[in-house]
Amino acid sequence: MSAYKDKTQGTWYVSFRYIDWTGKKTQKLKRGFKTKKEALNYEKEFIRKTAADMKMEMNSFIQVYFEDKKNELKENSIRNKQHMMNKHIVPYFGTRKMNEITPAEIMLGKDMVERLVQDDIRMQAELEAKKQKEQMPKKIGDRIQWARERSEEHNAQIKKNKTKYRGMEL
């Protein structure tokens, strides 16, 4: 690690060499850090991001992916992808190194993710149907039918509760 104090400005800077994506050694200099720790963190993060290394953890890869895509995708698309990855991929592969994940694990994970996504879609559809069912219709004939159904559901619930708690004193 190579952090140095700039005595003239009273700030810290980092100067280090790294190998870029073409395989060429390049020197990097960045100035203006208030603390040595900030400078070293910048160097570490920069090297992690620029290293085209499959030894990085899945979490780090996902962060680099979104930093790369933030100018190409809309905000909602990024938010949706982040949600899906954080919910379905990170719990299983988050701390694993990219080169340690096998194709068999990816296939198992893919099947699991597909199942979870289908469950999410089904739950959303059920919630939407329930929400739609609870809303009062606009036509008078539909309102009467809707009220009848609500009344039947309410009476069935009361009957179920009486049967469930029969003999128990509250």
N, C-alpha and C. Protein backbone atom coordinates (compact mmCIF):
# COMPACT_ATOMS: atom_id res chain seq x y z
N MET A 1 0.86 -1.17 0.00
CA MET A 1 0.00 0.00 0.00
C MET A 1 0.90 1.23 0.00
N SER A 2 0.47 2.22 -0.73
CA SER A 2 1.35 3.36 -0.93
C SER A 2 0.59 4.67 -0.76
N ALA A 3 0.42 5.07 0.47
CA ALA A 3 -0.22 6.34 0.78
C ALA A 3 0.84 7.28 1.34
N TYR A 4 0.81 8.52 0.88
CA TYR A 4 1.82 9.48 1.27
C TYR A 4 1.15 10.78 1.70
N LYS A 5 1.84 11.50 2.58
CA LYS A 5 1.35 12.79 3.06
C LYS A 5 1.91 13.89 2.15
N ASP A 6 1.02 14.73 1.65
CA ASP A 6 1.42 15.89 0.86
C ASP A 6 1.61 17.05 1.84
N LYS A 7 2.85 17.38 2.14
CA LYS A 7 3.14 18.37 3.18
C LYS A 7 2.71 19.79 2.79
N THR A 8 2.72 20.09 1.50
CA THR A 8 2.35 21.44 1.07
C THR A 8 0.85 21.70 1.24
N GLN A 9 0.01 20.69 0.97
CA GLN A 9 -1.44 20.88 1.07
C GLN A 9 -2.03 20.27 2.33
N GLY A 10 -1.25 19.45 3.01
CA GLY A 10 -1.73 18.84 4.25
C GLY A 10 -2.72 17.70 4.03
N THR A 11 -2.73 17.14 2.82
CA THR A 11 -3.64 16.02 2.52
C THR A 11 -2.82 14.78 2.17
N TRP A 12 -3.52 13.68 2.01
CA TRP A 12 -2.89 12.41 1.66
C TRP A 12 -3.14 12.11 0.20
N TYR A 13 -2.21 11.33 -0.39
CA TYR A 13 -2.40 10.88 -1.77
C TYR A 13 -1.89 9.46 -1.90
N VAL A 14 -2.37 8.78 -2.94
CA VAL A 14 -1.91 7.42 -3.22
C VAL A 14 -1.25 7.41 -4.58
N SER A 15 -0.20 6.61 -4.67
CA SER A 15 0.49 6.40 -5.93
C SER A 15 0.80 4.91 -6.00
N PHE A 16 0.27 4.24 -7.01
CA PHE A 16 0.48 2.80 -7.13
C PHE A 16 0.43 2.38 -8.59
N ARG A 17 0.92 1.17 -8.83
CA ARG A 17 0.89 0.60 -10.18
C ARG A 17 -0.10 -0.56 -10.18
N TYR A 18 -0.76 -0.71 -11.32
CA TYR A 18 -1.68 -1.82 -11.49
C TYR A 18 -1.62 -2.28 -12.95
N ILE A 19 -2.17 -3.46 -13.19
CA ILE A 19 -2.21 -4.00 -14.55
C ILE A 19 -3.62 -3.79 -15.08
N ASP A 20 -3.74 -3.03 -16.17
CA ASP A 20 -5.08 -2.73 -16.70
C ASP A 20 -5.61 -3.91 -17.52
N TRP A 21 -6.76 -3.72 -18.14
CA TRP A 21 -7.42 -4.81 -18.85
C TRP A 21 -6.67 -5.27 -20.10
N THR A 22 -5.75 -4.44 -20.60
CA THR A 22 -4.96 -4.84 -21.77
C THR A 22 -3.71 -5.61 -21.36
N GLY A 23 -3.43 -5.67 -20.05
CA GLY A 23 -2.24 -6.36 -19.56
C GLY A 23 -1.05 -5.43 -19.41
N LYS A 24 -1.26 -4.14 -19.60
CA LYS A 24 -0.18 -3.16 -19.52
C LYS A 24 -0.11 -2.59 -18.10
N LYS A 25 1.13 -2.43 -17.59
CA LYS A 25 1.30 -1.83 -16.28
C LYS A 25 1.07 -0.33 -16.39
N THR A 26 0.27 0.19 -15.46
CA THR A 26 -0.09 1.60 -15.46
C THR A 26 0.08 2.16 -14.06
N GLN A 27 0.51 3.42 -13.98
CA GLN A 27 0.65 4.07 -12.68
C GLN A 27 -0.56 4.96 -12.44
N LYS A 28 -1.04 4.95 -11.20
CA LYS A 28 -2.20 5.74 -10.81
C LYS A 28 -1.80 6.65 -9.67
N LEU A 29 -2.23 7.92 -9.74
CA LEU A 29 -1.97 8.89 -8.70
C LEU A 29 -3.28 9.61 -8.41
N LYS A 30 -3.67 9.64 -7.15
CA LYS A 30 -4.91 10.32 -6.75
C LYS A 30 -4.60 11.11 -5.49
N ARG A 31 -4.96 12.39 -5.50
CA ARG A 31 -4.66 13.29 -4.39
C ARG A 31 -5.92 13.76 -3.69
N GLY A 32 -5.72 14.36 -2.51
CA GLY A 32 -6.80 15.07 -1.84
C GLY A 32 -7.55 14.31 -0.76
N PHE A 33 -6.97 13.27 -0.21
CA PHE A 33 -7.64 12.52 0.86
C PHE A 33 -7.34 13.16 2.21
N LYS A 34 -8.32 13.23 3.07
CA LYS A 34 -8.13 13.85 4.38
C LYS A 34 -7.34 12.96 5.32
N THR A 35 -7.52 11.64 5.19
CA THR A 35 -6.82 10.71 6.08
C THR A 35 -6.08 9.65 5.27
N LYS A 36 -5.12 9.02 5.91
CA LYS A 36 -4.37 7.95 5.28
C LYS A 36 -5.29 6.77 5.00
N LYS A 37 -6.21 6.53 5.92
CA LYS A 37 -7.14 5.41 5.77
C LYS A 37 -8.01 5.58 4.52
N GLU A 38 -8.50 6.80 4.26
CA GLU A 38 -9.29 7.06 3.06
C GLU A 38 -8.47 6.79 1.80
N ALA A 39 -7.23 7.20 1.81
CA ALA A 39 -6.36 7.00 0.66
C ALA A 39 -6.13 5.51 0.40
N LEU A 40 -5.85 4.77 1.46
CA LEU A 40 -5.62 3.33 1.31
C LEU A 40 -6.89 2.61 0.87
N ASN A 41 -8.03 3.04 1.39
CA ASN A 41 -9.30 2.44 0.96
C ASN A 41 -9.55 2.70 -0.52
N TYR A 42 -9.25 3.90 -0.98
CA TYR A 42 -9.41 4.21 -2.40
C TYR A 42 -8.56 3.28 -3.25
N GLU A 43 -7.30 3.11 -2.85
CA GLU A 43 -6.38 2.25 -3.61
C GLU A 43 -6.91 0.82 -3.65
N LYS A 44 -7.31 0.33 -2.51
CA LYS A 44 -7.81 -1.05 -2.42
C LYS A 44 -9.05 -1.24 -3.30
N GLU A 45 -9.98 -0.29 -3.23
CA GLU A 45 -11.21 -0.37 -4.03
C GLU A 45 -10.90 -0.27 -5.52
N PHE A 46 -9.99 0.63 -5.89
CA PHE A 46 -9.63 0.81 -7.29
C PHE A 46 -9.03 -0.47 -7.85
N ILE A 47 -8.13 -1.07 -7.12
CA ILE A 47 -7.49 -2.31 -7.58
C ILE A 47 -8.52 -3.43 -7.67
N ARG A 48 -9.43 -3.50 -6.70
CA ARG A 48 -10.47 -4.53 -6.73
C ARG A 48 -11.36 -4.38 -7.95
N LYS A 49 -11.70 -3.14 -8.29
CA LYS A 49 -12.60 -2.90 -9.42
C LYS A 49 -11.92 -3.13 -10.76
N THR A 50 -10.67 -2.75 -10.87
CA THR A 50 -9.99 -2.85 -12.16
C THR A 50 -9.42 -4.24 -12.41
N ALA A 51 -9.26 -5.02 -11.37
CA ALA A 51 -8.70 -6.36 -11.55
C ALA A 51 -9.75 -7.24 -12.22
N ALA A 52 -9.42 -7.77 -13.39
CA ALA A 52 -10.33 -8.68 -14.08
C ALA A 52 -10.02 -10.08 -13.55
N ASP A 53 -10.30 -10.27 -12.29
CA ASP A 53 -9.90 -11.49 -11.60
C ASP A 53 -11.14 -12.24 -11.13
N MET A 54 -11.19 -13.50 -11.42
CA MET A 54 -12.33 -14.32 -11.01
C MET A 54 -12.21 -14.77 -9.55
N LYS A 55 -11.20 -14.29 -8.84
CA LYS A 55 -11.05 -14.63 -7.43
C LYS A 55 -11.86 -13.69 -6.55
N MET A 56 -12.54 -12.72 -7.15
CA MET A 56 -13.34 -11.79 -6.35
C MET A 56 -14.62 -12.47 -5.90
N GLU A 57 -15.16 -11.98 -4.78
CA GLU A 57 -16.41 -12.53 -4.26
C GLU A 57 -17.57 -12.08 -5.13
N MET A 58 -18.63 -12.86 -5.08
CA MET A 58 -19.82 -12.54 -5.87
C MET A 58 -20.37 -11.17 -5.49
N ASN A 59 -20.36 -10.84 -4.18
CA ASN A 59 -20.82 -9.51 -3.74
C ASN A 59 -20.07 -8.39 -4.45
N SER A 60 -18.75 -8.52 -4.51
CA SER A 60 -17.92 -7.50 -5.15
C SER A 60 -18.22 -7.42 -6.63
N PHE A 61 -18.39 -8.57 -7.26
CA PHE A 61 -18.70 -8.59 -8.68
C PHE A 61 -20.02 -7.88 -8.96
N ILE A 62 -21.02 -8.13 -8.12
CA ILE A 62 -22.32 -7.49 -8.30
C ILE A 62 -22.20 -5.98 -8.17
N GLN A 63 -21.41 -5.52 -7.19
CA GLN A 63 -21.20 -4.07 -7.02
C GLN A 63 -20.54 -3.47 -8.26
N VAL A 64 -19.51 -4.14 -8.77
CA VAL A 64 -18.82 -3.65 -9.96
C VAL A 64 -19.78 -3.64 -11.15
N TYR A 65 -20.60 -4.68 -11.26
CA TYR A 65 -21.58 -4.77 -12.35
C TYR A 65 -22.51 -3.56 -12.33
N PHE A 66 -23.07 -3.24 -11.16
CA PHE A 66 -24.02 -2.13 -11.09
C PHE A 66 -23.34 -0.78 -11.29
N GLU A 67 -22.11 -0.64 -10.83
CA GLU A 67 -21.39 0.60 -11.09
C GLU A 67 -21.15 0.78 -12.58
N ASP A 68 -20.91 -0.34 -13.27
CA ASP A 68 -20.69 -0.29 -14.71
C ASP A 68 -21.98 0.02 -15.46
N LYS A 69 -23.10 -0.51 -14.99
CA LYS A 69 -24.38 -0.39 -15.69
C LYS A 69 -25.19 0.85 -15.32
N LYS A 70 -24.75 1.61 -14.32
CA LYS A 70 -25.58 2.74 -13.85
C LYS A 70 -25.80 3.80 -14.92
N ASN A 71 -24.92 3.92 -15.89
CA ASN A 71 -25.11 4.90 -16.96
C ASN A 71 -25.91 4.34 -18.13
N GLU A 72 -26.03 3.01 -18.19
CA GLU A 72 -26.74 2.38 -19.31
C GLU A 72 -28.20 2.09 -19.01
N LEU A 73 -28.50 1.79 -17.75
CA LEU A 73 -29.86 1.37 -17.38
C LEU A 73 -30.59 2.48 -16.65
N LYS A 74 -31.92 2.41 -16.71
CA LYS A 74 -32.74 3.36 -15.98
C LYS A 74 -32.71 3.00 -14.49
N GLU A 75 -33.06 3.97 -13.67
CA GLU A 75 -33.01 3.81 -12.22
C GLU A 75 -33.89 2.66 -11.74
N ASN A 76 -35.11 2.55 -12.29
CA ASN A 76 -36.00 1.46 -11.89
C ASN A 76 -35.46 0.10 -12.28
N SER A 77 -34.85 0.01 -13.44
CA SER A 77 -34.26 -1.26 -13.88
C SER A 77 -33.15 -1.68 -12.93
N ILE A 78 -32.31 -0.73 -12.56
CA ILE A 78 -31.22 -1.04 -11.64
C ILE A 78 -31.78 -1.48 -10.29
N ARG A 79 -32.78 -0.75 -9.80
CA ARG A 79 -33.38 -1.08 -8.51
C ARG A 79 -33.99 -2.48 -8.54
N ASN A 80 -34.69 -2.83 -9.62
CA ASN A 80 -35.29 -4.15 -9.74
C ASN A 80 -34.23 -5.24 -9.78
N LYS A 81 -33.18 -5.01 -10.57
CA LYS A 81 -32.11 -6.02 -10.67
C LYS A 81 -31.39 -6.18 -9.33
N GLN A 82 -31.14 -5.07 -8.66
CA GLN A 82 -30.48 -5.15 -7.35
C GLN A 82 -31.34 -5.93 -6.37
N HIS A 83 -32.64 -5.66 -6.38
CA HIS A 83 -33.55 -6.38 -5.48
C HIS A 83 -33.50 -7.87 -5.77
N MET A 84 -33.59 -8.24 -7.03
CA MET A 84 -33.59 -9.67 -7.40
C MET A 84 -32.26 -10.32 -7.00
N MET A 85 -31.15 -9.64 -7.27
CA MET A 85 -29.85 -10.24 -6.93
C MET A 85 -29.67 -10.33 -5.43
N ASN A 86 -30.04 -9.28 -4.70
CA ASN A 86 -29.88 -9.30 -3.25
C ASN A 86 -30.80 -10.33 -2.59
N LYS A 87 -31.95 -10.56 -3.17
CA LYS A 87 -32.90 -11.49 -2.59
C LYS A 87 -32.61 -12.93 -2.97
N HIS A 88 -32.17 -13.17 -4.22
CA HIS A 88 -32.07 -14.53 -4.72
C HIS A 88 -30.66 -15.05 -4.94
N ILE A 89 -29.71 -14.19 -5.24
CA ILE A 89 -28.36 -14.67 -5.57
C ILE A 89 -27.39 -14.49 -4.41
N VAL A 90 -27.40 -13.31 -3.81
CA VAL A 90 -26.45 -13.01 -2.73
C VAL A 90 -26.58 -13.98 -1.55
N PRO A 91 -27.78 -14.38 -1.13
CA PRO A 91 -27.85 -15.31 0.00
C PRO A 91 -27.14 -16.65 -0.25
N TYR A 92 -27.03 -17.07 -1.50
CA TYR A 92 -26.43 -18.36 -1.81
C TYR A 92 -24.98 -18.25 -2.26
N PHE A 93 -24.65 -17.22 -3.02
CA PHE A 93 -23.31 -17.11 -3.59
C PHE A 93 -22.55 -15.87 -3.13
N GLY A 94 -23.12 -15.03 -2.28
CA GLY A 94 -22.56 -13.74 -1.93
C GLY A 94 -21.12 -13.73 -1.49
N THR A 95 -20.75 -14.60 -0.56
CA THR A 95 -19.38 -14.58 -0.02
C THR A 95 -18.46 -15.56 -0.74
N ARG A 96 -18.98 -16.28 -1.70
CA ARG A 96 -18.16 -17.25 -2.45
C ARG A 96 -17.37 -16.54 -3.53
N LYS A 97 -16.18 -17.03 -3.79
CA LYS A 97 -15.37 -16.46 -4.87
C LYS A 97 -15.92 -16.96 -6.21
N MET A 98 -15.83 -16.11 -7.22
CA MET A 98 -16.41 -16.42 -8.52
C MET A 98 -15.82 -17.71 -9.10
N ASN A 99 -14.51 -17.93 -8.90
CA ASN A 99 -13.88 -19.12 -9.48
C ASN A 99 -14.20 -20.40 -8.71
N GLU A 100 -14.84 -20.30 -7.57
CA GLU A 100 -15.20 -21.48 -6.78
C GLU A 100 -16.61 -21.98 -7.07
N ILE A 101 -17.39 -21.18 -7.76
CA ILE A 101 -18.78 -21.55 -8.05
C ILE A 101 -18.78 -22.46 -9.28
N THR A 102 -19.35 -23.65 -9.12
CA THR A 102 -19.36 -24.63 -10.21
C THR A 102 -20.62 -24.50 -11.05
N PRO A 103 -20.57 -25.00 -12.28
CA PRO A 103 -21.78 -24.98 -13.13
C PRO A 103 -22.96 -25.73 -12.49
N ALA A 104 -22.67 -26.81 -11.78
CA ALA A 104 -23.75 -27.57 -11.13
C ALA A 104 -24.44 -26.70 -10.07
N GLU A 105 -23.66 -25.94 -9.31
CA GLU A 105 -24.24 -25.05 -8.31
C GLU A 105 -25.06 -23.95 -8.96
N ILE A 106 -24.59 -23.47 -10.09
CA ILE A 106 -25.34 -22.43 -10.81
C ILE A 106 -26.68 -22.99 -11.28
N MET A 107 -26.68 -24.21 -11.81
CA MET A 107 -27.93 -24.82 -12.26
C MET A 107 -28.89 -25.03 -11.10
N LEU A 108 -28.37 -25.52 -9.96
CA LEU A 108 -29.22 -25.68 -8.78
C LEU A 108 -29.74 -24.33 -8.31
N GLY A 109 -28.86 -23.34 -8.29
CA GLY A 109 -29.26 -22.00 -7.89
C GLY A 109 -30.27 -21.41 -8.86
N LYS A 110 -30.08 -21.67 -10.16
CA LYS A 110 -31.01 -21.16 -11.17
C LYS A 110 -32.40 -21.75 -10.96
N ASP A 111 -32.45 -23.06 -10.72
CA ASP A 111 -33.75 -23.69 -10.47
C ASP A 111 -34.41 -23.10 -9.22
N MET A 112 -33.60 -22.90 -8.18
CA MET A 112 -34.13 -22.35 -6.94
C MET A 112 -34.63 -20.92 -7.16
N VAL A 113 -33.85 -20.13 -7.89
CA VAL A 113 -34.25 -18.74 -8.16
C VAL A 113 -35.53 -18.71 -8.98
N GLU A 114 -35.62 -19.58 -9.98
CA GLU A 114 -36.83 -19.61 -10.79
C GLU A 114 -38.05 -19.97 -9.94
N ARG A 115 -37.87 -20.93 -9.04
CA ARG A 115 -38.97 -21.29 -8.14
C ARG A 115 -39.36 -20.12 -7.25
N LEU A 116 -38.36 -19.44 -6.69
CA LEU A 116 -38.64 -18.30 -5.82
C LEU A 116 -39.32 -17.17 -6.59
N VAL A 117 -38.87 -16.93 -7.81
CA VAL A 117 -39.48 -15.87 -8.62
C VAL A 117 -40.93 -16.24 -8.94
N GLN A 118 -41.17 -17.50 -9.29
CA GLN A 118 -42.54 -17.93 -9.57
C GLN A 118 -43.41 -17.81 -8.32
N ASP A 119 -42.85 -18.14 -7.16
CA ASP A 119 -43.59 -17.97 -5.90
C ASP A 119 -43.92 -16.50 -5.67
N ASP A 120 -42.95 -15.62 -5.93
CA ASP A 120 -43.18 -14.18 -5.78
C ASP A 120 -44.29 -13.71 -6.72
N ILE A 121 -44.25 -14.18 -7.96
CA ILE A 121 -45.27 -13.79 -8.94
C ILE A 121 -46.64 -14.28 -8.50
N ARG A 122 -46.70 -15.54 -8.02
CA ARG A 122 -47.97 -16.11 -7.56
C ARG A 122 -48.50 -15.33 -6.36
N MET A 123 -47.62 -15.01 -5.40
CA MET A 123 -48.05 -14.24 -4.23
C MET A 123 -48.55 -12.86 -4.62
N GLN A 124 -47.87 -12.21 -5.56
CA GLN A 124 -48.31 -10.90 -6.04
C GLN A 124 -49.68 -11.00 -6.70
N ALA A 125 -49.89 -12.06 -7.50
CA ALA A 125 -51.19 -12.24 -8.17
C ALA A 125 -52.29 -12.48 -7.14
N GLU A 126 -51.97 -13.28 -6.10
CA GLU A 126 -52.96 -13.53 -5.05
C GLU A 126 -53.31 -12.24 -4.30
N LEU A 127 -52.29 -11.45 -3.99
CA LEU A 127 -52.55 -10.18 -3.31
C LEU A 127 -53.38 -9.24 -4.18
N GLU A 128 -53.06 -9.21 -5.46
CA GLU A 128 -53.81 -8.36 -6.38
C GLU A 128 -55.26 -8.83 -6.48
N ALA A 129 -55.46 -10.16 -6.55
CA ALA A 129 -56.82 -10.70 -6.62
C ALA A 129 -57.59 -10.37 -5.34
N LYS A 130 -56.92 -10.50 -4.19
CA LYS A 130 -57.57 -10.20 -2.91
C LYS A 130 -57.92 -8.71 -2.84
N LYS A 131 -57.00 -7.87 -3.28
CA LYS A 131 -57.24 -6.43 -3.28
C LYS A 131 -58.41 -6.08 -4.20
N GLN A 132 -58.43 -6.71 -5.38
CA GLN A 132 -59.51 -6.48 -6.34
C GLN A 132 -60.85 -6.93 -5.76
N LYS A 133 -60.81 -8.05 -5.05
CA LYS A 133 -62.03 -8.62 -4.47
C LYS A 133 -62.58 -7.72 -3.37
N GLU A 134 -61.70 -7.05 -2.63
CA GLU A 134 -62.13 -6.21 -1.52
C GLU A 134 -62.68 -4.86 -1.98
N GLN A 135 -62.39 -4.47 -3.21
CA GLN A 135 -62.87 -3.20 -3.71
C GLN A 135 -64.33 -3.33 -4.16
N MET A 136 -65.11 -2.33 -3.81
CA MET A 136 -66.53 -2.35 -4.17
C MET A 136 -66.69 -2.00 -5.66
N PRO A 137 -67.46 -2.81 -6.39
CA PRO A 137 -67.67 -2.53 -7.81
C PRO A 137 -68.48 -1.25 -8.03
N LYS A 138 -68.46 -0.74 -9.25
CA LYS A 138 -69.14 0.51 -9.56
C LYS A 138 -70.60 0.30 -9.96
N LYS A 139 -70.89 -0.82 -10.64
CA LYS A 139 -72.26 -1.06 -11.08
C LYS A 139 -73.10 -1.57 -9.91
N ILE A 140 -74.36 -1.15 -9.86
CA ILE A 140 -75.23 -1.48 -8.74
C ILE A 140 -75.49 -2.98 -8.63
N GLY A 141 -75.66 -3.65 -9.77
CA GLY A 141 -75.88 -5.10 -9.75
C GLY A 141 -74.67 -5.84 -9.21
N ASP A 142 -73.51 -5.38 -9.60
CA ASP A 142 -72.26 -5.98 -9.11
C ASP A 142 -72.07 -5.71 -7.63
N ARG A 143 -72.52 -4.53 -7.18
CA ARG A 143 -72.39 -4.19 -5.76
C ARG A 143 -73.23 -5.13 -4.90
N ILE A 144 -74.44 -5.43 -5.37
CA ILE A 144 -75.31 -6.33 -4.61
C ILE A 144 -74.66 -7.70 -4.51
N GLN A 145 -74.15 -8.22 -5.61
CA GLN A 145 -73.47 -9.52 -5.61
C GLN A 145 -72.24 -9.48 -4.70
N TRP A 146 -71.49 -8.39 -4.78
CA TRP A 146 -70.29 -8.23 -3.96
C TRP A 146 -70.66 -8.24 -2.48
N ALA A 147 -71.73 -7.52 -2.11
CA ALA A 147 -72.17 -7.47 -0.70
C ALA A 147 -72.62 -8.85 -0.23
N ARG A 148 -73.33 -9.59 -1.11
CA ARG A 148 -73.76 -10.94 -0.77
C ARG A 148 -72.55 -11.84 -0.47
N GLU A 149 -71.53 -11.77 -1.33
CA GLU A 149 -70.32 -12.59 -1.15
C GLU A 149 -69.61 -12.23 0.15
N ARG A 150 -69.48 -10.91 0.43
CA ARG A 150 -68.84 -10.49 1.67
C ARG A 150 -69.62 -11.00 2.88
N SER A 151 -70.93 -10.93 2.80
CA SER A 151 -71.78 -11.39 3.90
C SER A 151 -71.62 -12.89 4.12
N GLU A 152 -71.59 -13.65 3.02
CA GLU A 152 -71.40 -15.10 3.13
C GLU A 152 -70.04 -15.43 3.73
N GLU A 153 -69.00 -14.72 3.29
CA GLU A 153 -67.65 -14.95 3.83
C GLU A 153 -67.62 -14.61 5.32
N HIS A 154 -68.25 -13.52 5.69
CA HIS A 154 -68.29 -13.10 7.09
C HIS A 154 -69.01 -14.15 7.94
N ASN A 155 -70.16 -14.61 7.48
CA ASN A 155 -70.92 -15.63 8.22
C ASN A 155 -70.15 -16.94 8.33
N ALA A 156 -69.47 -17.33 7.25
CA ALA A 156 -68.66 -18.55 7.28
C ALA A 156 -67.53 -18.43 8.29
N GLN A 157 -66.93 -17.25 8.37
CA GLN A 157 -65.84 -17.04 9.33
C GLN A 157 -66.36 -17.10 10.76
N ILE A 158 -67.52 -16.52 11.01
CA ILE A 158 -68.12 -16.57 12.35
C ILE A 158 -68.42 -18.01 12.73
N LYS A 159 -69.00 -18.78 11.80
CA LYS A 159 -69.33 -20.18 12.04
C LYS A 159 -68.05 -20.99 12.32
N LYS A 160 -67.01 -20.71 11.55
CA LYS A 160 -65.72 -21.40 11.74
C LYS A 160 -65.15 -21.09 13.12
N ASN A 161 -65.23 -19.84 13.54
CA ASN A 161 -64.71 -19.45 14.85
C ASN A 161 -65.51 -20.09 15.98
N LYS A 162 -66.84 -20.16 15.83
CA LYS A 162 -67.67 -20.78 16.86
C LYS A 162 -67.33 -22.26 16.99
N THR A 163 -67.14 -22.93 15.85
CA THR A 163 -66.79 -24.35 15.87
C THR A 163 -65.41 -24.55 16.48
N LYS A 164 -64.50 -23.69 16.15
CA LYS A 164 -63.11 -23.80 16.63
C LYS A 164 -63.04 -23.63 18.15
N TYR A 165 -63.80 -22.67 18.69
CA TYR A 165 -63.71 -22.35 20.11
C TYR A 165 -64.86 -22.89 20.92
N ARG A 166 -65.64 -23.83 20.37
CA ARG A 166 -66.77 -24.40 21.09
C ARG A 166 -66.25 -25.08 22.37
N GLY A 167 -66.89 -24.82 23.44
CA GLY A 167 -66.50 -25.43 24.70
C GLY A 167 -65.43 -24.67 25.45
N MET A 168 -64.84 -23.69 24.80
CA MET A 168 -63.81 -22.89 25.49
C MET A 168 -64.44 -21.61 25.97
N GLU A 169 -64.18 -21.27 27.18
CA GLU A 169 -64.71 -20.01 27.71
C GLU A 169 -63.65 -18.93 27.53
N LEU A 170 -64.09 -17.81 27.09
CA LEU A 170 -63.16 -16.70 26.88
C LEU A 170 -63.20 -15.73 28.02
